[in-house]
Amino acid sequence: MGDLRFNSVFDIIGPVMVGPSSSHTAGAARIGKVVHDIFGEKPEKITVDLYESFAKTYRGHGTDVAIVAGLLGMTPDDPRLADSLKIAYEDGIKVAFVPKSDKVDHPNTTKITMIKGDHKLTVTGISIGGGNIQISEINGFKISLSMGTPTYITVHQDVAGMITKVTQAFTKRNINIGTMTVTRESKGEKAIMIIEVDDKQDQKEILEELRSLKYMDNVTFFE
Amino acid sequence: MFYTVSDLIKQSQDYSSVAELMIVTEMENTSRTREQIFALMERNLEAMEGSVKEGIAGVKSVTGLTGGDAKKMDEYIAKGDFLSGQPILEAARNAVAVNEVNAKMGLICATPTAGSAGVLAGVLMAVRDRLDMSHEDQVNFLFTAGAFGLAIANNSSIAGAEGGCQAEVGSASAMAAASLVIAKGGTTEQAGYAIAMTLQNLMGLICDPVAGLVEIPCVKRNALGSSQAMISADMALAGVKNVIPVDEVVETMHRVGQQLPSMFKETAEGGLAVSPTALRLKKEIFGDDKK
C-alpha cells in the first residue's frame, strides 16, 4: 500500500530529537542540515529570514537555535543543539535572524543565506509537520525537493560538459533520473544540479565518482 | 502491510506477536535488516529512559512556564500517602517528566509527536519492573505501540494542527493502552477494546497551546494520556468491551478532527490560549505582536 501516509514504525515511534516541537525544532534543524550539506564548507556569515509562524514563535520553540544547529551540521538529536548559537559565535560565524512580515505559501518557512568569500548559497525550506521538510527554492530557483525521494545535489563550476559527466554516472548504472534542475549564480560561476532518481542503489560509488570530477566542489545525497 | 486496527489484529494471528508482525512489515517496507530495525528502536527506548530520568530530577523550560512538577510528584509518591495507585501515579509522573524535558529543549523520542512524547515512555517505565519485562520485551512494547499507532495514524491523524489534541495525546494514549494490554498478557482483541475506550474518552480534546508553545496545557495533558492508558488497559483486561467497534471510533476521531474549528488546532487562537492569563504570558514572552 504505497499510498499510505505513514509506512514505517519509526514515523510513529521517533524521531529521537531535541524538543520542544517536531515541526518548529526538529524540522527546522533538518532544513539547516540540508543547507549545511549543500554548502559544503564553514560559512563566515549566516542570514536566516523567518516567515509567518516561524517568525512569530521562533524564540519559544528554539527554531532559531535549531536552524543554526543544522547549519553547523548537527542532526535534530544532537545534544549540543541547544548551544548552537554559542558554538557559532565561538567559531567566529556571524548569524543574523530576520523575522519577515511577507506572506508566504506555508506557515513554517525560512530562507537561509550562507556566505563564505565569493561563495553564496540561498535556500528556502519549509517544515511540513512531524519533523518532515521540503526545500522550495535554491539560489532563487523554485524547486520542489521533498525528503523521501533519493536526491543528489551537486555544487560545481559552470563549465561545459558537467551535465553529461554527471548524468553518465547514473546512465551506466541503469538508474533513471526522475527530475533534474540546473541553476547557476552567473555565467562561469558556481552552478547547482538537483537530480531526483528512482533508485538509491550504488549511492556510495556514485558519490565517489561525482566528487572526483574536475570542477566539482561538493556533492550530497538526501533521501 | 495492515491498514486498520482490525487488519492488524487479523494479520497478527499469523505471527508470534504484534511486534513480530511490525518488524517483518518494516523489513518488507524498507531495505533494513531485522538487526538494524531492532537497534533503531533500542535507541528510541534509550532516549525515553533518559528523558524520564532527567525530568524527575527536576528541570525548567526555556520560557520558565513549565518544569519541576515531575519532581514534586516524585516526592509525593515517595511519601507513600496518596489517593490513586502507585503505578498510575508513576506513569503520570514519568509522562510529565518527559514533556518537561521536551519544553527545556532536552532530548526526547517523539511518540507519535514531541508534544505527546510522555505518554508511551511514561507508562512503559511505570510497568516494566512490575511486569518483569526484559530489555527485549521493552523494545517489543514499542514495536507493538508503533503498529497500533500506524493503524490509527493512517485512518485518522496524529498532528494537533490537523486533528487537535485528541490526535496527539489521544493517539499516544490509545497506542500505549494497547501495548499495555499485550504486555500484561491480554489478547489483541482486548488491545483493540483498549484503543476504542481510550479514543472514545479523549474524543474532541482540543489543541490550545498557550503562546503557541508546547508547554501549557501540553505537559499536563500527558499525565491525562498516560493515566487513561492505564485505566483503559485494566478495563480491557477485566473483560470490558466497547460497543462501537475500534475502527469506527478511529474514523470518528478523524471526522471530529476535521469538524473542529481551526482555532482549536494548534493555532493558539482558541481555548486556554486566549484566556487573559495566556495572553498576558504571551506578551511577556514574545513582546507585542508587531503586525
Coordinates of C-alpha atoms in Angstrom, one line a residue:
Chain A
M1 CA 0.0 0.0 0.0
G2 CA 2.2 2.8 -1.3
D3 CA -0.4 5.4 -0.8
L4 CA -0.5 5.2 3.0
R5 CA 0.6 8.4 4.7
F6 CA 2.6 6.5 7.3
N7 CA 4.5 3.4 6.3
S8 CA 7.2 3.0 8.9
V9 CA 7.0 2.2 12.6
F10 CA 9.6 4.9 13.1
D11 CA 7.1 7.5 11.7
I12 CA 5.2 6.8 14.9
I13 CA 7.9 5.9 17.4
G14 CA 10.6 8.5 16.8
P15 CA 12.5 10.5 15.9
V16 CA 14.7 11.0 18.9
M17 CA 15.0 14.7 18.9
V18 CA 15.7 17.8 21.0
G19 CA 12.4 19.4 22.0
P20 CA 10.0 21.1 22.0
S21 CA 8.3 20.8 18.6
S22 CA 8.7 18.3 15.8
S23 CA 7.8 20.9 13.2
H24 CA 9.4 24.0 14.8
T25 CA 12.5 22.4 16.2
A26 CA 13.3 19.1 14.6
G27 CA 12.1 20.2 11.1
A28 CA 14.0 23.4 11.4
A29 CA 17.2 21.6 12.3
R30 CA 16.7 19.3 9.3
I31 CA 16.4 22.3 7.0
G32 CA 19.6 23.7 8.4
K33 CA 21.4 20.4 7.9
V34 CA 20.4 20.2 4.3
V35 CA 21.7 23.7 3.7
H36 CA 24.9 22.8 5.5
D37 CA 25.4 19.7 3.4
I38 CA 24.8 21.6 0.1
F39 CA 27.1 24.5 1.1
G40 CA 29.8 22.1 2.0
E41 CA 32.1 24.4 3.9
K42 CA 32.1 26.5 7.0
P43 CA 30.3 29.8 6.3
E44 CA 31.5 33.2 7.5
K45 CA 28.1 34.7 7.6
I46 CA 24.6 33.3 8.0
T47 CA 21.3 35.2 7.5
V48 CA 18.1 33.5 8.5
D49 CA 14.8 35.0 7.3
L50 CA 11.8 33.7 9.2
Y51 CA 8.2 33.8 7.9
E52 CA 4.7 33.6 9.5
S53 CA 4.6 31.0 12.3
F54 CA 8.4 30.7 12.3
A55 CA 8.7 34.5 12.6
K56 CA 6.2 34.7 15.4
T57 CA 7.2 31.8 17.6
Y58 CA 10.8 31.1 16.8
R59 CA 12.2 32.1 20.2
G60 CA 9.8 30.0 22.2
H61 CA 10.3 26.9 20.1
G62 CA 14.0 27.3 19.6
T63 CA 13.5 27.5 15.9
D64 CA 16.5 29.9 15.6
V65 CA 18.7 27.7 17.7
A66 CA 17.6 24.6 15.8
I67 CA 18.3 26.1 12.3
V68 CA 21.7 27.2 13.3
A69 CA 22.5 23.8 14.8
G70 CA 21.6 22.3 11.4
L71 CA 23.7 24.8 9.6
L72 CA 26.6 23.7 11.8
G73 CA 26.0 20.1 10.7
M74 CA 24.0 18.8 13.7
T75 CA 21.1 16.5 13.3
P76 CA 17.8 17.0 15.4
D77 CA 19.0 14.6 18.1
D78 CA 22.4 16.3 18.7
P79 CA 22.7 17.0 22.5
R80 CA 24.7 20.2 21.6
L81 CA 21.7 21.6 19.7
A82 CA 20.6 24.0 22.4
D83 CA 24.1 25.5 22.5
S84 CA 24.3 26.1 18.7
L85 CA 24.3 30.0 18.9
K86 CA 27.2 29.9 21.4
I87 CA 29.1 27.4 19.3
A88 CA 28.6 29.5 16.1
Y89 CA 29.7 32.6 18.0
E90 CA 32.9 31.0 19.3
D91 CA 33.6 29.7 15.8
G92 CA 33.5 33.3 14.5
I93 CA 30.4 32.8 12.4
K94 CA 28.2 35.8 12.2
V95 CA 24.5 34.9 12.5
A96 CA 21.5 37.3 11.8
F97 CA 17.8 36.4 12.3
V98 CA 15.3 38.5 10.3
P99 CA 11.6 38.0 11.1
K100 CA 9.7 38.9 8.0
S101 CA 6.1 40.0 7.6
D102 CA 5.7 38.9 4.0
K103 CA 3.1 36.4 3.1
V104 CA 4.4 33.0 2.0
D105 CA 2.7 29.8 0.9
H106 CA 3.4 27.7 4.1
P107 CA 3.3 28.9 7.7
N108 CA 6.7 27.4 8.7
T109 CA 9.0 28.9 6.1
T110 CA 12.7 30.0 6.4
K111 CA 15.0 31.5 3.8
I112 CA 18.7 30.9 4.7
T113 CA 21.7 32.6 3.1
M114 CA 25.2 31.3 3.7
I115 CA 28.3 33.3 2.7
K116 CA 32.0 32.5 2.6
G117 CA 34.0 34.9 0.5
D118 CA 32.5 34.7 -3.0
H119 CA 30.6 31.5 -2.3
K120 CA 27.0 32.3 -1.6
L121 CA 24.0 30.0 -1.2
T122 CA 20.4 30.8 -0.6
V123 CA 17.9 28.1 0.2
T124 CA 14.2 28.3 1.2
G125 CA 12.9 25.5 3.3
I126 CA 9.6 24.6 4.8
S127 CA 8.7 22.4 7.8
I128 CA 5.6 20.5 6.9
G129 CA 5.0 18.7 10.3
G130 CA 6.2 15.8 12.2
G131 CA 9.8 16.8 11.5
N132 CA 9.3 16.4 7.8
I133 CA 10.6 19.1 5.5
Q134 CA 10.7 20.3 1.9
I135 CA 13.1 22.6 0.1
S136 CA 11.3 25.0 -2.2
E137 CA 14.0 27.3 -3.6
I138 CA 17.7 27.2 -4.2
N139 CA 19.5 30.4 -5.3
G140 CA 16.3 32.0 -6.4
F141 CA 15.2 29.0 -8.5
K142 CA 11.9 27.4 -7.5
I143 CA 12.3 23.7 -6.9
S144 CA 10.3 21.0 -5.0
L145 CA 12.6 18.8 -3.1
S146 CA 10.8 16.5 -0.7
M147 CA 12.8 14.4 1.6
G148 CA 11.8 10.8 0.9
T149 CA 12.9 10.8 -2.8
P150 CA 16.6 9.8 -3.4
T151 CA 18.2 13.1 -4.5
Y152 CA 21.7 14.2 -5.4
I153 CA 22.7 17.8 -5.2
T154 CA 26.0 19.0 -6.9
V155 CA 27.7 22.3 -6.5
H156 CA 30.2 22.8 -9.3
Q157 CA 31.9 25.3 -11.6
D158 CA 29.7 26.4 -14.5
V159 CA 31.8 24.9 -17.3
A160 CA 30.9 22.9 -20.5
G161 CA 30.3 19.2 -20.2
M162 CA 29.4 18.9 -16.5
I163 CA 25.8 17.8 -17.1
T164 CA 27.0 15.0 -19.4
K165 CA 29.6 13.8 -16.9
V166 CA 27.2 13.8 -14.0
T167 CA 24.4 12.1 -15.8
Q168 CA 26.7 9.4 -17.2
A169 CA 27.3 8.2 -13.6
F170 CA 23.6 7.3 -13.5
T171 CA 23.2 6.1 -17.0
K172 CA 26.0 3.5 -16.7
R173 CA 24.4 2.1 -13.6
N174 CA 21.0 2.0 -15.3
I175 CA 19.5 4.4 -12.8
N176 CA 16.6 6.6 -14.1
I177 CA 16.6 10.3 -13.4
G178 CA 13.1 11.4 -12.5
T179 CA 13.6 15.2 -12.4
M180 CA 16.7 17.4 -12.9
T181 CA 17.2 21.1 -12.2
V182 CA 20.3 23.1 -13.2
T183 CA 20.9 26.6 -11.9
R184 CA 23.9 28.9 -11.6
E185 CA 24.9 32.1 -9.8
S186 CA 26.1 33.7 -13.0
K187 CA 27.9 32.6 -16.2
G188 CA 31.1 30.7 -15.3
E189 CA 30.5 30.9 -11.6
K190 CA 29.1 28.3 -9.2
A191 CA 26.3 26.1 -10.5
I192 CA 24.0 23.6 -8.9
M193 CA 22.3 20.5 -10.1
I194 CA 19.4 18.8 -8.3
I195 CA 18.9 15.3 -9.5
E196 CA 16.0 13.1 -8.3
V197 CA 16.5 9.5 -9.1
D198 CA 14.2 6.4 -8.9
D199 CA 16.7 4.2 -7.2
K200 CA 19.2 4.8 -4.3
Q201 CA 21.4 1.9 -5.3
D202 CA 25.2 2.4 -5.7
Q203 CA 24.9 5.6 -3.8
K204 CA 28.4 5.4 -2.3
E205 CA 30.0 4.7 -5.7
I206 CA 28.1 7.5 -7.4
L207 CA 29.1 10.0 -4.8
E208 CA 32.7 9.0 -5.1
E209 CA 32.6 9.2 -8.9
L210 CA 30.9 12.6 -8.9
R211 CA 33.2 14.0 -6.2
S212 CA 36.3 13.0 -8.2
L213 CA 35.2 15.0 -11.3
K214 CA 37.2 18.1 -12.2
Y215 CA 35.4 21.4 -11.4
M216 CA 33.2 19.6 -8.8
D217 CA 33.1 21.3 -5.5
N218 CA 30.6 19.3 -3.5
V219 CA 28.1 16.5 -3.9
T220 CA 25.4 15.5 -1.4
F221 CA 22.8 12.8 -1.2
F222 CA 19.5 13.0 0.5
E223 CA 16.6 10.7 0.9
Chain B
M1 CA 1.0 -4.0 5.5
F2 CA -2.0 -3.7 7.6
Y3 CA -4.4 -0.7 7.3
T4 CA -6.9 -0.7 10.0
V5 CA -6.8 -1.9 13.6
S6 CA -8.9 -4.9 12.6
D7 CA -6.5 -5.7 9.8
L8 CA -3.7 -5.6 12.3
I9 CA -5.5 -7.9 14.8
K10 CA -6.3 -10.3 12.0
Q11 CA -2.8 -10.3 10.4
S12 CA -1.0 -10.7 13.7
Q13 CA -2.6 -14.1 14.1
D14 CA -0.1 -15.4 11.5
Y15 CA 2.8 -14.2 13.6
S16 CA 4.1 -14.9 17.1
S17 CA 3.1 -11.4 18.2
V18 CA 2.0 -7.9 17.0
A19 CA 5.6 -6.8 17.5
E20 CA 6.9 -9.6 15.2
L21 CA 4.3 -8.6 12.5
M22 CA 5.5 -5.0 12.8
I23 CA 9.2 -5.9 12.5
V24 CA 8.5 -8.1 9.4
T25 CA 6.4 -5.4 7.9
E26 CA 9.2 -2.9 8.5
M27 CA 11.7 -5.2 6.9
E28 CA 9.5 -5.5 3.8
N29 CA 8.8 -1.8 3.5
T30 CA 12.4 -0.7 4.0
S31 CA 15.6 -2.4 2.9
R32 CA 16.7 -2.6 6.6
T33 CA 17.7 -5.8 8.3
R34 CA 16.0 -7.1 11.5
E35 CA 19.1 -6.2 13.5
Q36 CA 19.1 -2.6 12.1
I37 CA 15.4 -2.1 12.9
F38 CA 15.8 -3.5 16.4
A39 CA 18.9 -1.3 17.0
L40 CA 16.9 1.8 15.9
M41 CA 14.1 1.0 18.3
E42 CA 16.6 0.4 21.1
R43 CA 17.9 3.9 20.5
N44 CA 14.3 5.2 20.9
L45 CA 14.0 3.3 24.2
E46 CA 17.3 4.7 25.4
A47 CA 16.1 8.3 24.7
M48 CA 12.8 7.6 26.6
E49 CA 14.7 6.3 29.6
G50 CA 17.0 9.3 29.6
S51 CA 14.2 11.9 29.4
V52 CA 12.1 10.3 32.2
K53 CA 15.2 10.3 34.5
E54 CA 16.2 13.8 33.6
G55 CA 12.7 15.2 34.1
I56 CA 12.2 13.5 37.5
A57 CA 15.4 15.1 38.7
G58 CA 13.8 18.5 38.0
V59 CA 14.1 20.8 35.0
K60 CA 12.9 24.3 34.0
S61 CA 11.7 25.1 30.5
V62 CA 13.3 27.7 28.2
T63 CA 10.5 30.2 28.9
G64 CA 10.1 29.3 32.6
L65 CA 6.4 28.4 32.1
T66 CA 6.8 24.7 33.0
G67 CA 9.1 22.4 34.9
G68 CA 9.6 21.0 38.3
D69 CA 6.2 19.2 38.6
A70 CA 7.6 15.7 37.9
K71 CA 10.0 16.2 40.8
K72 CA 7.1 17.3 43.1
M73 CA 5.1 14.2 42.1
D74 CA 8.1 12.0 42.7
E75 CA 8.5 13.4 46.2
Y76 CA 4.7 13.0 46.8
I77 CA 4.9 9.3 45.7
A78 CA 7.9 8.7 47.9
K79 CA 5.8 9.7 51.0
G80 CA 3.5 6.7 50.2
D81 CA 0.3 8.6 51.1
F82 CA -1.8 9.2 48.0
L83 CA -5.3 8.7 46.6
S84 CA -4.8 6.7 43.4
G85 CA -2.4 3.8 43.0
Q86 CA 1.4 3.9 42.7
P87 CA 1.7 2.5 39.1
I88 CA -0.7 5.1 37.7
L89 CA 0.9 7.9 39.6
E90 CA 4.3 6.9 38.4
A91 CA 3.1 6.8 34.8
A92 CA 1.7 10.3 35.2
R93 CA 4.9 11.5 36.8
N94 CA 7.0 10.0 34.1
A95 CA 4.9 11.5 31.4
V96 CA 5.1 14.9 32.9
A97 CA 8.9 14.4 33.3
V98 CA 9.3 13.7 29.5
N99 CA 7.4 16.7 28.4
E100 CA 9.1 19.0 30.9
V101 CA 12.4 17.8 29.3
N102 CA 10.9 18.5 25.9
A103 CA 10.0 22.0 26.9
K104 CA 13.5 22.8 28.0
M105 CA 14.9 21.6 24.7
G106 CA 16.2 18.3 26.1
L107 CA 16.4 15.0 24.2
I108 CA 13.1 13.1 23.8
C109 CA 11.6 10.5 21.5
A110 CA 8.5 11.7 19.7
T111 CA 5.7 9.2 20.2
P112 CA 3.9 10.0 17.9
T113 CA 4.8 13.7 18.3
A114 CA 7.0 15.7 20.6
G115 CA 4.0 17.2 22.4
S116 CA 2.7 13.8 23.3
A117 CA 6.1 12.1 23.9
G118 CA 5.5 11.5 27.6
V119 CA 2.6 9.1 27.4
L120 CA 4.2 5.9 26.0
A121 CA 7.5 6.4 27.8
G122 CA 5.6 7.2 30.9
V123 CA 3.6 4.0 31.1
L124 CA 6.4 1.8 30.0
M125 CA 8.8 3.0 32.7
A126 CA 6.0 2.6 35.2
V127 CA 5.2 -1.0 34.5
R128 CA 8.4 -2.6 33.2
D129 CA 9.7 -3.8 36.6
R130 CA 6.2 -4.8 37.8
L131 CA 5.7 -6.9 34.7
D132 CA 9.2 -8.2 34.9
M133 CA 9.9 -7.1 31.3
S134 CA 13.3 -7.9 29.8
H135 CA 15.1 -5.4 27.6
E136 CA 13.8 -7.2 24.5
D137 CA 10.2 -7.1 26.0
Q138 CA 10.5 -3.4 26.3
V139 CA 11.7 -2.9 22.8
N140 CA 8.9 -5.1 21.6
F141 CA 6.5 -3.0 23.7
L142 CA 7.5 0.0 21.4
F143 CA 7.0 -2.1 18.2
T144 CA 3.5 -3.1 19.4
A145 CA 2.6 0.5 20.2
G146 CA 4.0 1.6 16.8
A147 CA 1.9 -1.0 15.0
F148 CA -1.3 0.1 16.6
G149 CA -0.2 3.8 16.2
L150 CA 0.2 3.3 12.4
A151 CA -3.3 1.9 12.1
I152 CA -4.6 4.9 14.0
A153 CA -2.4 7.4 12.0
N154 CA -3.3 6.1 8.6
N155 CA -7.1 6.3 9.3
S156 CA -7.1 9.5 11.3
S157 CA -4.3 11.9 12.2
I158 CA -1.5 12.3 14.7
A159 CA -0.9 16.1 14.3
G160 CA -2.5 18.6 16.6
A161 CA -2.7 21.1 13.6
E162 CA -4.8 18.5 11.7
G163 CA -7.0 16.9 14.4
G164 CA -6.5 18.7 17.7
C165 CA -5.0 17.3 20.9
Q166 CA -7.2 14.1 20.6
A167 CA -5.0 13.3 17.6
E168 CA -1.7 13.7 19.5
V169 CA -2.3 12.8 23.2
G170 CA -5.4 10.7 22.2
S171 CA -3.4 8.6 19.7
A172 CA -0.5 8.3 22.1
S173 CA -2.7 7.2 24.9
A174 CA -4.6 4.7 22.7
M175 CA -1.4 3.0 21.4
A176 CA 0.0 2.9 25.0
A177 CA -3.2 1.3 26.2
A178 CA -3.0 -1.4 23.5
S179 CA 0.7 -2.1 24.3
L180 CA 0.0 -2.3 28.0
V181 CA -2.7 -4.9 27.3
I182 CA -0.4 -7.1 25.3
A183 CA 2.5 -6.7 27.8
K184 CA 0.2 -7.9 30.6
G185 CA -0.7 -11.0 28.6
G186 CA -4.0 -9.8 27.2
T187 CA -5.3 -10.6 23.7
T188 CA -5.1 -8.4 20.6
E189 CA -8.9 -8.1 20.7
Q190 CA -8.6 -6.7 24.2
A191 CA -5.9 -4.3 22.9
G192 CA -8.5 -3.2 20.3
Y193 CA -11.1 -2.5 23.0
A194 CA -8.5 -0.6 25.0
I195 CA -7.9 1.6 22.0
A196 CA -11.6 2.2 21.4
M197 CA -12.2 3.1 25.0
T198 CA -9.3 5.5 25.1
L199 CA -10.1 7.4 21.9
Q200 CA -13.7 7.5 22.9
N201 CA -12.8 9.1 26.3
L202 CA -10.4 11.6 24.8
M203 CA -12.7 12.4 21.8
G204 CA -12.8 16.1 21.0
L205 CA -9.8 17.2 23.0
I206 CA -8.7 20.5 21.6
C207 CA -5.1 21.7 20.9
D208 CA -4.9 25.2 22.5
P209 CA -1.2 25.9 23.4
V210 CA -0.6 29.0 25.5
A211 CA 1.6 31.4 23.5
G212 CA 1.8 28.7 20.8
L213 CA 4.3 26.8 23.0
V214 CA 4.4 23.1 23.7
E215 CA 4.1 23.7 27.4
I216 CA 0.6 24.7 28.7
P217 CA -1.5 22.6 28.7
C218 CA 0.6 20.0 26.8
V219 CA 2.7 18.9 29.8
K220 CA -0.3 18.0 32.0
R221 CA -2.2 16.5 29.1
N222 CA 0.5 13.9 29.0
A223 CA -0.5 13.0 32.6
L224 CA -4.0 12.6 31.3
G225 CA -2.9 10.4 28.4
S226 CA -0.8 8.1 30.5
S227 CA -3.4 7.6 33.2
Q228 CA -6.2 7.0 30.7
A229 CA -4.0 4.4 29.0
M230 CA -3.5 2.5 32.3
I231 CA -7.3 2.6 33.1
S232 CA -8.3 1.5 29.6
A233 CA -5.8 -1.3 29.7
D234 CA -7.1 -2.5 33.0
M235 CA -10.7 -2.2 31.9
A236 CA -10.0 -4.2 28.7
L237 CA -8.1 -6.9 30.8
A238 CA -11.1 -7.1 33.1
G239 CA -13.1 -8.1 30.1
V240 CA -14.8 -4.8 29.4
K241 CA -15.8 -4.5 25.7
N242 CA -16.7 -1.5 23.7
V243 CA -20.0 -1.3 21.8
I244 CA -18.7 0.9 19.0
P245 CA -16.0 -1.1 17.1
V246 CA -12.5 0.3 17.3
D247 CA -12.1 1.2 13.7
E248 CA -15.4 3.2 13.8
V249 CA -14.0 5.1 16.8
V250 CA -10.8 5.9 14.9
E251 CA -12.9 7.0 12.0
T252 CA -15.0 9.2 14.3
M253 CA -11.9 10.8 15.8
H254 CA -10.9 11.7 12.3
R255 CA -14.3 13.2 11.5
V256 CA -14.4 15.2 14.7
G257 CA -10.9 16.4 14.0
Q258 CA -12.0 17.7 10.6
Q259 CA -15.0 19.3 12.1
L260 CA -13.1 21.1 14.8
P261 CA -12.7 24.8 14.0
S262 CA -9.1 25.8 13.3
M263 CA -8.9 27.9 16.5
F264 CA -8.7 24.5 18.3
K265 CA -6.0 23.1 16.1
E266 CA -2.6 24.4 17.2
T267 CA -3.1 27.9 16.1
A268 CA -3.2 29.3 19.7
E269 CA -6.3 31.3 18.7
G270 CA -8.8 29.5 20.9
G271 CA -9.3 27.6 24.2
L272 CA -6.8 28.3 27.0
A273 CA -4.6 30.1 24.6
V274 CA -6.9 33.2 24.6
S275 CA -7.6 33.3 28.4
P276 CA -6.5 36.6 29.9
T277 CA -3.5 35.0 31.7
A278 CA -2.4 33.2 28.5
L279 CA -2.5 36.5 26.5
R280 CA -0.5 38.2 29.3
L281 CA 2.1 35.5 29.3
K282 CA 2.4 35.6 25.5
K283 CA 3.1 39.3 25.7
E284 CA 5.7 38.8 28.4
I285 CA 7.5 36.1 26.4
F286 CA 7.3 37.5 22.9
G287 CA 6.6 41.2 23.4
D288 CA 3.9 42.9 21.4
D289 CA 2.9 41.4 18.1
K290 CA 4.1 43.9 15.6
K291 CA 2.0 43.5 12.5

